[in-house]
C-alpha positions as MATLAB code, in Angstrom:
seq = 'LEDILDALKRKGVSENQEAFQQIKAAYDASASAHRAGIANIKARLENLFQFVEDTFEDGQEMLILVTELFHKNFTPSATASLYSALSALIRSMSR';
ca = [
     -12.139   34.338  -88.734;
      -9.977   32.267  -91.058;
     -12.068   29.188  -90.253;
     -15.214   31.104  -91.153;
     -13.703   32.323  -94.416;
     -12.624   28.770  -95.299;
     -16.136   27.500  -94.573;
     -17.610   30.212  -96.826;
     -15.264   29.219  -99.636;
     -16.222   25.547  -99.258;
     -19.908   26.507  -99.417;
     -19.256   28.537 -102.534;
     -20.486   31.806 -101.045;
     -19.402   34.615 -103.321;
     -21.917   37.387 -102.640;
     -20.619   39.977 -100.200;
     -23.950   40.463  -98.433;
     -24.494   36.733  -97.934;
     -20.917   36.300  -96.717;
     -21.348   39.202  -94.311;
     -24.572   37.708  -92.916;
     -22.913   34.339  -92.329;
     -19.847   35.899  -90.733;
     -22.070   38.056  -88.527;
     -24.122   35.017  -87.463;
     -20.968   33.087  -86.564;
     -19.588   36.066  -84.653;
     -22.876   36.609  -82.803;
     -22.955   32.941  -81.777;
     -19.354   33.132  -80.570;
     -19.968   36.387  -78.676;
     -23.080   34.924  -77.065;
     -21.147   31.859  -75.916;
     -18.417   34.104  -74.488;
     -20.979   36.237  -72.626;
     -22.583   33.114  -71.150;
     -19.182   31.810  -70.073;
     -18.269   35.141  -68.507;
     -21.570   35.276  -66.626;
     -20.999   31.743  -65.346;
     -17.450   32.496  -64.189;
     -18.562   35.770  -62.597;
     -21.309   34.026  -60.626;
     -18.945   31.274  -59.504;
     -16.298   33.790  -58.392;
     -18.894   35.862  -56.539;
     -20.084   32.731  -54.728;
     -16.512   31.739  -53.935;
     -15.612   35.135  -52.510;
     -18.865   35.321  -50.553;
     -18.217   31.870  -49.079;
     -14.663   32.750  -48.041;
     -15.814   36.056  -46.553;
     -18.683   34.450  -44.625;
     -16.648   31.474  -43.447;
     -13.321   33.085  -42.561;
     -14.395   36.595  -41.580;
     -11.133   38.061  -40.305;
      -8.631   35.419  -41.398;
      -5.997   35.461  -44.096;
      -7.889   33.004  -46.276;
      -9.094   35.723  -48.679;
      -5.501   36.771  -49.291;
      -4.502   33.157  -49.862;
      -7.401   32.645  -52.263;
      -6.605   35.733  -54.336;
      -2.904   34.863  -54.383;
      -3.649   31.346  -55.601;
      -6.053   32.602  -58.276;
      -3.476   35.035  -59.620;
      -0.585   32.618  -59.400;
      -2.312   29.788  -61.255;
      -4.467   31.595  -63.806;
      -3.183   34.990  -64.836;
      -0.243   36.433  -66.673;
       1.567   39.381  -65.097;
       0.140   41.799  -67.674;
      -3.435   40.886  -66.739;
      -2.851   40.928  -62.993;
      -3.199   44.685  -62.429;
      -6.567   45.073  -64.131;
      -7.911   41.884  -62.606;
      -6.687   42.912  -59.157;
      -8.633   46.168  -59.543;
     -11.779   44.293  -60.565;
     -11.469   41.819  -57.695;
     -10.796   44.615  -55.223;
     -13.946   46.396  -56.352;
     -15.907   43.138  -56.071;
     -14.605   42.523  -52.558;
     -15.385   46.114  -51.520;
     -18.929   45.844  -52.912;
     -19.474   42.555  -51.096;
     -18.418   44.034  -47.774;
     -21.127   46.704  -47.814;
];
């Protein structure tokens, strides 16, 4: 947000409505990029989990995969909510 405000100052934008429109446009672009990134990551994770499930049906590889994902990518505070989401994904894939 500070970068956006600095850019508005450099452009000489002083009208509230114009500033709001430019801030909203920047936010919308950022939110759209985040949504696209999330969709990409979700699809890649779904493919990964499906591959592991199909390839190693009853093995411990799924546990190893989830452990490695948590260990390398997530802070302890995010682990509980992510574990719940991954558990739900795994349950839905096994139906």
